[in-house]
Short mmCIF file of C-alpha atoms (C1' of nucleotides) in Angstrom, two decimals:
data_model
loop_
_atom_site.label_atom_id
_atom_site.label_comp_id
_atom_site.label_asym_id
_atom_site.label_seq_id
_atom_site.Cartn_x
_atom_site.Cartn_y
_atom_site.Cartn_z
CA UNK A 908 132.14 186.66 89.67
CA UNK A 909 133.58 189.64 91.48
CA UNK A 910 134.02 189.80 95.20
CA UNK A 911 132.28 186.49 95.66
CA UNK A 912 133.96 185.98 99.00
CA UNK A 913 132.08 188.88 100.46
CA UNK A 914 128.76 187.09 100.04
CA UNK A 915 129.87 184.27 102.28
CA UNK A 916 130.76 186.50 105.18
CA UNK A 917 128.28 185.87 107.93
CA UNK A 918 127.51 182.45 106.48
CA UNK A 919 130.92 180.84 106.78
CA UNK A 920 130.22 179.37 110.21
CA UNK A 921 126.96 177.85 109.07
CA UNK A 922 128.45 176.40 105.92
CA UNK A 923 131.06 174.64 108.03
CA UNK A 924 128.50 173.50 110.58
CA UNK A 925 126.30 172.19 107.77
CA UNK A 926 129.05 170.10 106.26
CA UNK A 927 129.98 168.72 109.67
CA UNK A 928 126.29 168.11 110.30
CA UNK A 929 126.42 165.62 107.42
CA UNK A 930 129.74 163.96 108.19
CA UNK A 931 133.03 164.58 109.94
CA UNK A 932 135.43 166.28 107.59
CA UNK A 933 138.80 168.02 107.35
CA UNK A 934 139.85 171.42 106.01
CA UNK A 935 141.12 170.38 102.64
CA UNK A 936 138.03 168.33 101.90
CA UNK A 937 135.72 171.14 102.98
CA UNK A 938 137.31 173.52 100.49
CA UNK A 939 136.78 170.90 97.78
CA UNK A 940 133.16 170.46 98.79
CA UNK A 941 132.49 174.19 98.72
CA UNK A 942 134.30 174.52 95.38
CA UNK A 943 132.32 171.70 93.87
CA UNK A 944 128.93 172.80 95.20
CA UNK A 945 129.42 176.46 94.41
CA UNK A 946 130.99 176.11 90.97
CA UNK A 947 132.92 179.38 91.24
CA UNK A 948 130.01 181.54 92.31
CA UNK A 949 130.92 181.46 95.96
CA UNK A 950 134.39 181.36 97.36
CA UNK A 951 135.80 180.28 100.68
CA UNK A 952 139.56 180.36 100.57
CA UNK A 953 141.74 178.04 102.63
CA UNK A 954 142.94 180.96 104.74
CA UNK A 955 139.39 181.95 105.57
CA UNK A 956 138.41 178.37 106.26
CA UNK A 957 141.29 177.51 108.56
CA UNK A 958 140.88 180.68 110.60
CA UNK A 959 137.17 179.98 110.87
CA UNK A 960 137.88 176.45 112.06
CA UNK A 961 140.27 177.74 114.69
CA UNK A 962 137.72 180.31 115.83
CA UNK A 963 134.93 177.75 116.04
CA UNK A 964 137.12 175.33 117.93
CA UNK A 965 137.73 178.01 120.55
CA UNK A 966 134.01 178.66 120.72
CA UNK A 967 133.42 174.92 121.08
CA UNK A 968 131.02 174.74 118.19
CA UNK A 969 133.23 172.05 116.69
CA UNK A 970 135.83 169.61 118.04
CA UNK A 971 138.79 168.02 116.30
CA UNK A 972 140.78 164.82 116.19
CA UNK A 973 143.67 163.68 114.04
CA UNK A 974 143.44 161.05 111.38
CA UNK A 975 145.34 159.79 108.35
CA UNK A 976 144.58 159.21 104.72
CA UNK A 977 145.38 155.98 102.85
CA UNK A 978 148.86 157.12 102.05
CA UNK A 979 149.56 157.87 105.66
CA UNK A 980 149.37 161.63 105.46
CA UNK A 981 147.94 163.47 108.43
CA UNK A 982 144.55 165.01 108.41
CA UNK A 983 142.81 167.03 111.10
CA UNK A 984 139.21 165.99 111.27
CA UNK A 985 136.44 168.10 112.71
CA UNK A 986 133.09 167.10 114.11
CA UNK A 987 130.16 169.21 115.18
CA UNK A 988 129.50 169.53 118.93
CA UNK A 989 126.09 169.69 120.64
CA UNK A 990 126.56 173.45 120.89
CA UNK A 991 127.28 173.61 117.18
CA UNK A 992 124.21 171.50 116.45
CA UNK A 993 121.98 173.85 118.41
CA UNK A 994 123.39 176.83 116.57
CA UNK A 995 122.93 175.19 113.19
CA UNK A 996 119.36 174.23 113.99
CA UNK A 997 118.56 177.75 115.12
CA UNK A 998 120.17 179.27 112.04
CA UNK A 999 118.29 177.01 109.66
CA UNK A 1000 115.03 178.23 111.13
CA UNK A 1001 116.12 181.82 110.45
CA UNK A 1002 117.53 181.10 107.01
CA UNK A 1003 114.14 180.90 105.31
CA UNK A 1004 113.37 184.43 106.49
CA UNK A 1005 116.80 185.76 105.64
CA UNK A 1006 116.63 184.29 102.16
CA UNK A 1007 113.20 185.74 101.46
CA UNK A 1008 114.14 189.13 102.81
CA UNK A 1009 117.38 189.30 100.87
CA UNK A 1010 115.56 188.19 97.74
CA UNK A 1011 112.91 190.87 98.12
CA UNK A 1012 115.47 193.55 98.77
CA UNK A 1013 117.98 192.77 96.05
CA UNK A 1014 115.21 191.81 93.65
CA UNK A 1015 113.46 195.12 94.22
CA UNK A 1016 110.08 193.44 94.57
CA UNK A 1017 109.10 194.85 97.92
CA UNK A 1018 106.08 196.92 98.89
CA UNK A 1019 106.50 200.15 100.77
CA UNK A 1020 103.99 202.93 101.31
CA UNK A 1021 105.76 206.25 101.01
CA UNK A 1022 104.72 209.21 103.11
CA UNK A 1023 104.12 212.71 101.64
CA UNK B 321 118.04 187.36 115.55
CA UNK B 322 121.71 187.54 116.49
CA UNK B 323 124.29 189.22 114.34
CA UNK B 324 121.76 189.93 111.64
CA UNK B 325 123.90 192.74 110.28
CA UNK B 326 126.56 190.29 109.27
CA UNK B 327 124.27 188.61 106.76
CA UNK B 328 123.84 191.82 104.82
CA UNK B 329 127.52 192.38 104.34
CA UNK B 330 128.30 192.00 100.69
CA UNK B 331 124.69 192.71 99.78
CA UNK B 332 124.40 196.24 101.13
CA UNK B 333 125.36 197.84 97.83
CA UNK B 334 122.81 195.84 95.91
CA UNK B 335 120.04 196.52 98.41
CA UNK B 336 120.65 200.24 97.97
CA UNK B 337 120.88 199.94 94.20
CA UNK B 338 117.64 197.95 94.16
CA UNK B 339 115.73 200.58 96.11
CA UNK B 340 117.07 203.34 93.90
CA UNK B 341 116.23 201.18 90.91
CA UNK B 342 112.59 201.55 91.93
CA UNK B 343 112.56 205.24 92.90
CA UNK B 344 114.85 208.02 94.07
CA UNK B 345 115.13 207.95 97.83
CA UNK B 346 117.04 209.37 100.81
CA UNK B 347 118.91 207.73 103.68
CA UNK B 348 116.27 207.93 106.34
CA UNK B 349 113.61 206.53 104.06
CA UNK B 350 115.84 203.68 102.95
CA UNK B 351 116.38 202.57 106.54
CA UNK B 352 112.59 202.59 106.99
CA UNK B 353 112.13 200.53 103.85
CA UNK B 354 114.68 197.96 104.91
CA UNK B 355 113.21 197.82 108.42
CA UNK B 356 109.72 197.32 107.07
CA UNK B 357 110.65 194.73 104.45
CA UNK B 358 112.96 192.77 106.70
CA UNK B 359 110.86 192.80 109.88
CA UNK B 360 113.88 192.54 112.19
CA UNK B 361 115.53 189.62 110.46
CA UNK B 362 117.99 191.75 108.58
CA UNK B 363 119.55 194.91 109.83
CA UNK B 364 121.17 197.83 108.10
CA UNK B 365 122.01 200.54 110.60
CA UNK B 366 122.07 204.22 109.72
CA UNK B 367 125.81 204.35 110.18
CA UNK B 368 126.30 201.46 107.78
CA UNK B 369 123.89 202.95 105.29
CA UNK B 370 125.35 206.45 105.23
CA UNK B 371 128.89 205.16 104.84
CA UNK B 372 127.73 202.90 102.05
CA UNK B 373 126.04 205.84 100.32
CA UNK B 374 129.21 207.89 100.57
CA UNK B 375 131.27 205.02 99.21
CA UNK B 376 128.89 204.47 96.32
CA UNK B 377 128.79 208.16 95.49
CA UNK B 378 132.57 208.13 95.18
CA UNK B 379 132.35 205.09 92.93
CA UNK B 380 129.69 206.86 90.88
CA UNK B 381 127.18 204.08 91.22
CA UNK B 382 124.73 206.61 92.58
CA UNK B 383 124.34 210.41 92.38
CA UNK B 384 122.72 212.82 94.81
CA UNK B 385 120.72 216.04 94.96
CA UNK B 386 119.20 217.96 97.82
CA UNK B 387 115.50 218.18 98.52
CA UNK B 388 113.38 220.07 100.98
CA UNK B 389 111.34 218.79 103.84
CA UNK B 390 108.61 220.33 106.00
CA UNK B 391 109.91 218.82 109.17
CA UNK B 392 113.47 218.14 110.15
CA UNK B 393 116.64 218.57 108.19
CA UNK B 394 116.80 218.83 104.46
CA UNK B 395 116.80 215.56 102.66
CA UNK B 396 119.60 214.33 100.47
CA UNK B 397 118.11 212.31 97.66
CA UNK B 398 119.96 209.65 95.73
CA UNK B 399 119.40 208.25 92.29
CA UNK B 400 121.00 205.33 90.51
CA UNK B 401 123.47 206.11 87.72
CA UNK B 402 123.94 204.16 84.49
CA UNK B 403 126.99 202.54 86.07
CA UNK B 404 124.90 201.54 89.07
CA UNK B 405 122.20 200.14 86.79
CA UNK B 406 124.70 197.97 84.98
CA UNK B 407 126.05 196.66 88.25
CA UNK B 408 122.59 195.91 89.58
CA UNK B 409 121.62 194.10 86.40
CA UNK B 410 124.77 192.03 86.50
CA UNK B 411 124.30 191.19 90.17
CA UNK B 412 120.71 190.11 89.68
CA UNK B 413 121.84 187.62 87.10
CA UNK B 414 124.31 186.19 89.62
CA UNK B 415 121.90 186.29 92.54
CA UNK B 416 119.97 183.20 91.47
CA UNK B 417 123.18 181.18 91.56
CA UNK B 418 124.36 182.68 94.83
CA UNK B 419 121.02 182.00 96.47
CA UNK B 420 120.93 178.39 95.32
CA UNK B 421 124.50 177.78 96.34
CA UNK B 422 124.10 179.34 99.77
CA UNK B 423 120.90 177.38 100.25
CA UNK B 424 122.56 174.09 99.37
CA UNK B 425 125.51 174.80 101.60
CA UNK B 426 123.74 176.02 104.71
CA UNK B 427 120.89 173.58 104.18
CA UNK B 428 123.33 170.68 103.94
CA UNK B 429 121.56 169.23 100.92
CA UNK B 430 124.53 169.05 98.62
CA UNK B 431 126.01 166.05 96.87
CA UNK B 432 129.68 165.32 97.12
CA UNK B 433 131.51 162.15 96.24
CA UNK B 434 134.12 161.52 98.89
CA UNK B 435 137.41 159.91 98.06
CA UNK B 436 138.64 157.15 100.38
"C1'" DT C 538 104.10 234.08 127.20
"C1'" DC C 539 108.35 232.04 127.66
"C1'" DA C 540 111.30 228.36 128.70
"C1'" DT C 541 112.01 223.68 128.80
"C1'" DG C 542 111.67 219.07 127.59
"C1'" DT C 543 110.88 215.47 124.39
"C1'" DA C 544 109.68 213.09 120.21
"C1'" DT C 545 110.39 212.63 115.37
"C1'" DA C 546 112.76 213.57 111.14
"C1'" DA C 547 117.17 213.64 108.97
"C1'" DT C 548 122.27 213.50 108.13
"C1'" DA C 549 126.90 212.43 109.43
"C1'" DT C 550 131.40 210.73 111.29
"C1'" DA C 551 135.04 208.71 114.49
"C1'" DA C 552 136.92 204.59 116.78
"C1'" DG C 553 137.12 199.96 117.08
"C1'" DC C 554 136.54 195.24 115.69
"C1'" DA C 555 135.64 191.02 113.02
"C1'" DG C 556 136.63 188.45 109.46
"C1'" DG C 557 137.94 187.95 104.65
"C1'" DT C 558 142.07 188.53 101.12
"C1'" DT C 559 146.62 188.13 99.64
"C1'" DA C 560 150.73 186.04 100.25
"C1'" DT C 561 153.59 182.81 101.96
"C1'" DG C 562 155.51 178.72 104.09
"C1'" DC C 563 156.02 173.90 105.05
"C1'" DA C 564 155.54 168.70 104.73
"C1'" DT C 565 154.46 164.37 102.26
"C1'" DA C 566 153.61 161.38 98.43
"C1'" DA C 567 153.08 159.97 93.57
"C1'" DT D 306 156.01 169.08 89.77
"C1'" DT D 307 151.53 168.36 90.98
"C1'" DA D 308 148.23 167.05 94.53
"C1'" DT D 309 147.35 166.57 99.31
"C1'" DG D 310 147.11 168.89 103.65
"C1'" DC D 311 147.71 172.44 107.32
"C1'" DA D 312 148.66 177.03 108.95
"C1'" DT D 313 149.67 181.99 109.87
"C1'" DA D 314 150.97 187.06 109.29
"C1'" DA D 315 149.78 191.61 107.32
"C1'" DC D 316 146.56 194.12 105.32
"C1'" DC D 317 141.95 195.96 104.07
"C1'" DT D 318 137.05 196.51 103.93
"C1'" DG D 319 132.96 197.36 105.93
"C1'" DC D 320 129.89 196.83 109.92
"C1'" DT D 321 129.02 198.24 115.03
"C1'" DT D 322 128.81 201.33 118.71
"C1'" DA D 323 128.54 205.77 120.05
"C1'" DT D 324 127.95 210.41 119.52
"C1'" DA D 325 126.84 215.00 117.42
"C1'" DT D 326 124.17 218.35 114.88
"C1'" DT D 327 120.14 220.48 112.50
"C1'" DA D 328 115.26 221.23 112.45
"C1'" DT D 329 110.25 221.16 113.57
"C1'" DA D 330 106.20 220.14 116.47
"C1'" DC D 331 104.01 219.71 120.56
"C1'" DA D 332 103.21 219.47 125.49
"C1'" DT D 333 103.84 221.28 130.04
"C1'" DG D 334 104.63 224.24 133.80
"C1'" DA D 335 106.02 228.69 135.83
#
DNA sequence: TCATGTATAATATAAGCAGGTTATGCATAA
DNA sequence: TTATGCATAACCTGCTTATATTATACATGA
């Protein structure tokens, strides 16, 4: 699929918040999750993800703490903050509308009464 | 809704192609269509629209011709080209997947088997 | 009647910014 | 050398904000 990354723009934050709404996670795992869920039709590169995480940390929508894997390698875990939870909740309410609207528009099945 | 313009990014081209897939139209009318269909939950400003139209003209996804109007400036009509039609058709096939994937991700209802 | 203001219709572009892409680098472990 | 894991710089695209111009209709007041 061409340009698949462009579709995610505007949704990146909410994808991250959604994952962290389910369980604490770390960058590398989140890319794997998105890869596995999206099966190539949506793309969120590591560069995009890590900059998003940094951004959201600064905005205090997420917090982070360090952990290790079994082999002893470092991981940086992220968890959602109350602020992040509020934002996610609010977005999910809007999402239904956004989805329907986008569907109507790109599907071409909208009604519009033309003048003159 | 905050930042509603950001959601459209990546879909702008296909929204325009979809409208022109239904009937020839002009910039001002297209903004009215999008406003009326989206009812404030998606936004495509005139500036964004006109730059998109220019871009798509250059890429030959759409073509244009001038029309007259009783009131106000002359209208510039746009129609979809064969190239644009192909792109729209191809996108609509992908859209189902994109929609499902986005829904799973932002809805948090995805399955992922975590390793240790 | 003329001038002025304002609302609507319609198109267009410049400057700036946000965030994604491409590319690259580094460390550890199997 | 492949997988795990994090991170950043430079670049590019496209949206936002702001502004300008053309054109008609209509109201209002001098």
